[in-house]
Every structure is written in C-alpha cells, then in structure tokens.
mmCIF file of C-alpha atoms in Angstrom:
data_model
loop_
_atom_site.group_PDB
_atom_site.id
_atom_site.type_symbol
_atom_site.label_atom_id
_atom_site.label_comp_id
_atom_site.label_asym_id
_atom_site.label_seq_id
_atom_site.Cartn_x
_atom_site.Cartn_y
_atom_site.Cartn_z
ATOM 1 C CA MET A 1 30.712 8.922 22.688
ATOM 2 C CA THR A 2 32.176 6.418 20.253
ATOM 3 C CA SER A 3 31.989 6.971 16.529
ATOM 4 C CA ARG A 4 31.227 4.227 14.097
ATOM 5 C CA PRO A 5 34.080 2.698 12.157
ATOM 6 C CA PHE A 6 34.970 4.327 8.844
ATOM 7 C CA PHE A 7 34.070 1.313 6.700
ATOM 8 C CA GLU A 8 30.646 0.980 8.340
ATOM 9 C CA ARG A 9 29.884 4.628 7.567
ATOM 10 C CA LEU A 10 31.209 4.168 4.033
ATOM 11 C CA SER A 11 29.035 1.096 3.574
ATOM 12 C CA ASP A 12 25.927 2.976 4.764
ATOM 13 C CA GLY A 13 26.709 5.883 2.448
ATOM 14 C CA LEU A 14 27.177 3.627 -0.578
ATOM 15 C CA LYS A 15 24.001 1.738 0.232
ATOM 16 C CA GLU A 16 22.054 5.009 0.363
ATOM 17 C CA PHE A 17 23.696 6.142 -2.895
ATOM 18 C CA TYR A 18 22.528 3.021 -4.741
ATOM 19 C CA VAL A 19 19.075 2.686 -3.134
ATOM 20 C CA ALA A 20 17.941 6.327 -3.292
ATOM 21 C CA PRO A 21 17.077 6.434 -7.038
ATOM 22 C CA TYR A 22 14.805 3.403 -6.682
ATOM 23 C CA ARG A 23 12.978 4.417 -3.492
ATOM 24 C CA ARG A 24 10.158 6.147 -5.404
ATOM 25 C CA THR A 25 9.817 3.185 -7.784
ATOM 26 C CA PHE A 26 9.540 0.751 -4.890
ATOM 27 C CA ALA A 27 6.973 2.957 -3.130
ATOM 28 C CA ARG A 28 4.866 3.199 -6.306
ATOM 29 C CA ALA A 29 5.031 -0.581 -6.839
ATOM 30 C CA ARG A 30 3.936 -1.174 -3.244
ATOM 31 C CA ARG A 31 1.053 1.297 -3.622
ATOM 32 C CA ASP A 32 -0.063 -0.439 -6.826
ATOM 33 C CA GLU A 33 -0.031 -3.812 -5.064
ATOM 34 C CA ASP A 34 -2.025 -2.363 -2.168
ATOM 35 C CA ASP A 35 -4.564 -0.888 -4.615
ATOM 36 C CA LEU A 36 -4.985 -4.251 -6.306
ATOM 37 C CA PHE A 37 -5.427 -5.945 -2.942
ATOM 38 C CA MET A 38 -8.072 -3.397 -1.893
ATOM 39 C CA LEU A 39 -9.905 -3.998 -5.177
ATOM 40 C CA LEU A 40 -9.815 -7.738 -4.555
ATOM 41 C CA VAL A 41 -11.149 -7.379 -1.010
ATOM 42 C CA PHE A 42 -13.916 -4.894 -1.899
ATOM 43 C CA SER A 43 -14.761 -6.287 -5.340
ATOM 44 C CA GLU A 44 -17.808 -8.245 -4.156
ATOM 45 C CA ALA A 45 -19.198 -5.116 -2.485
ATOM 46 C CA LEU A 46 -18.556 -3.153 -5.692
ATOM 47 C CA GLY A 47 -20.511 -5.659 -7.773
ATOM 48 C CA VAL A 48 -17.592 -7.515 -9.319
ATOM 49 C CA PRO A 49 -17.735 -11.291 -8.886
ATOM 50 C CA ASN A 50 -14.956 -12.460 -6.625
ATOM 51 C CA PRO A 51 -14.156 -16.172 -6.427
ATOM 52 C CA ALA A 52 -12.282 -15.598 -3.163
ATOM 53 C CA ALA A 53 -15.036 -13.530 -1.508
ATOM 54 C CA TRP A 54 -15.401 -15.928 1.409
ATOM 55 C CA TYR A 55 -11.729 -15.535 2.310
ATOM 56 C CA THR A 56 -11.526 -11.780 1.800
ATOM 57 C CA LEU A 57 -14.696 -11.048 3.766
ATOM 58 C CA GLU A 58 -12.899 -11.211 7.097
ATOM 59 C CA LEU A 59 -10.321 -8.653 5.894
ATOM 60 C CA MET A 60 -12.882 -5.930 5.169
ATOM 61 C CA PRO A 61 -13.078 -4.537 8.732
ATOM 62 C CA GLU A 62 -9.300 -4.172 8.790
ATOM 63 C CA LEU A 63 -9.300 -2.195 5.534
ATOM 64 C CA TYR A 64 -12.259 0.138 6.196
ATOM 65 C CA GLU A 65 -9.901 2.800 7.580
ATOM 66 C CA ARG A 66 -7.929 2.947 4.320
ATOM 67 C CA PHE A 67 -10.996 2.761 2.051
ATOM 68 C CA HIS A 68 -11.519 6.532 1.808
ATOM 69 C CA ASP A 69 -7.959 7.196 0.603
ATOM 70 C CA TRP A 70 -8.201 4.285 -1.812
ATOM 71 C CA HIS A 71 -11.429 5.320 -3.539
ATOM 72 C CA LEU A 72 -10.164 8.905 -3.922
ATOM 73 C CA ARG A 73 -6.912 7.616 -5.429
ATOM 74 C CA MET A 74 -8.919 5.461 -7.847
ATOM 75 C CA GLY A 75 -10.792 8.547 -9.070
ATOM 76 C CA MET A 76 -14.129 8.020 -7.292
ATOM 77 C CA GLU A 77 -15.282 11.279 -5.714
ATOM 78 C CA HIS A 78 -17.767 9.607 -3.375
ATOM 79 C CA SER A 79 -17.815 6.216 -1.774
ATOM 80 C CA PRO A 80 -19.227 3.646 -4.212
ATOM 81 C CA LEU A 81 -20.558 1.581 -1.330
ATOM 82 C CA ASP A 82 -23.849 2.441 0.318
ATOM 83 C CA HIS A 83 -22.928 0.994 3.694
ATOM 84 C CA ILE A 84 -19.592 2.874 3.935
ATOM 85 C CA GLY A 85 -20.298 6.564 4.312
ATOM 86 C CA CYS A 86 -16.806 7.992 4.453
ATOM 87 C CA CYS A 87 -17.385 11.147 2.382
#
C-alpha cells in the first residue's frame, strides 16, 4: 500500500480548509437557483404567464418527481396543481 505524497495531502487539507466555510453558501445558492427554475417550468400550470412555456413544457415530466419537495419548501401545504396529486 503506497501513501500519497506529503504535498498532495497538504494541498487537499488546505483546499478543504478554505472551501468548508462556503459549502453551505454554495448549497443554498444552488437550491435557490433550482427553486427559480422549478417556478419557471411550472409557472404556466400555476397561472403565471410564461413567455417560454413552449420550451419548458417538455421539462415538466422530468421535474414531477421533485415537485412535492419544491412546493413544501415554498410554503404550500398541498399541491397547487389539480393534475399533480402528490399530497
């Protein structure tokens, strides 16, 4: 069993030291972007006019699985869509 060189381990440790405080910030930013994307895709179904509805329509089946978690995170207790009965 060969061990990794000292400088490679040191580099990995320093990288973790500098990245760790920002990991939560990056995760929150990604979640916010995902929430905005879900709103864009489902906006037409929610009654909000969407100029890109034709292009986002084909993405809806891919996002149905994540819809339940999204609407709970947005503060909606029940699904706002009649044709998606996830609750």
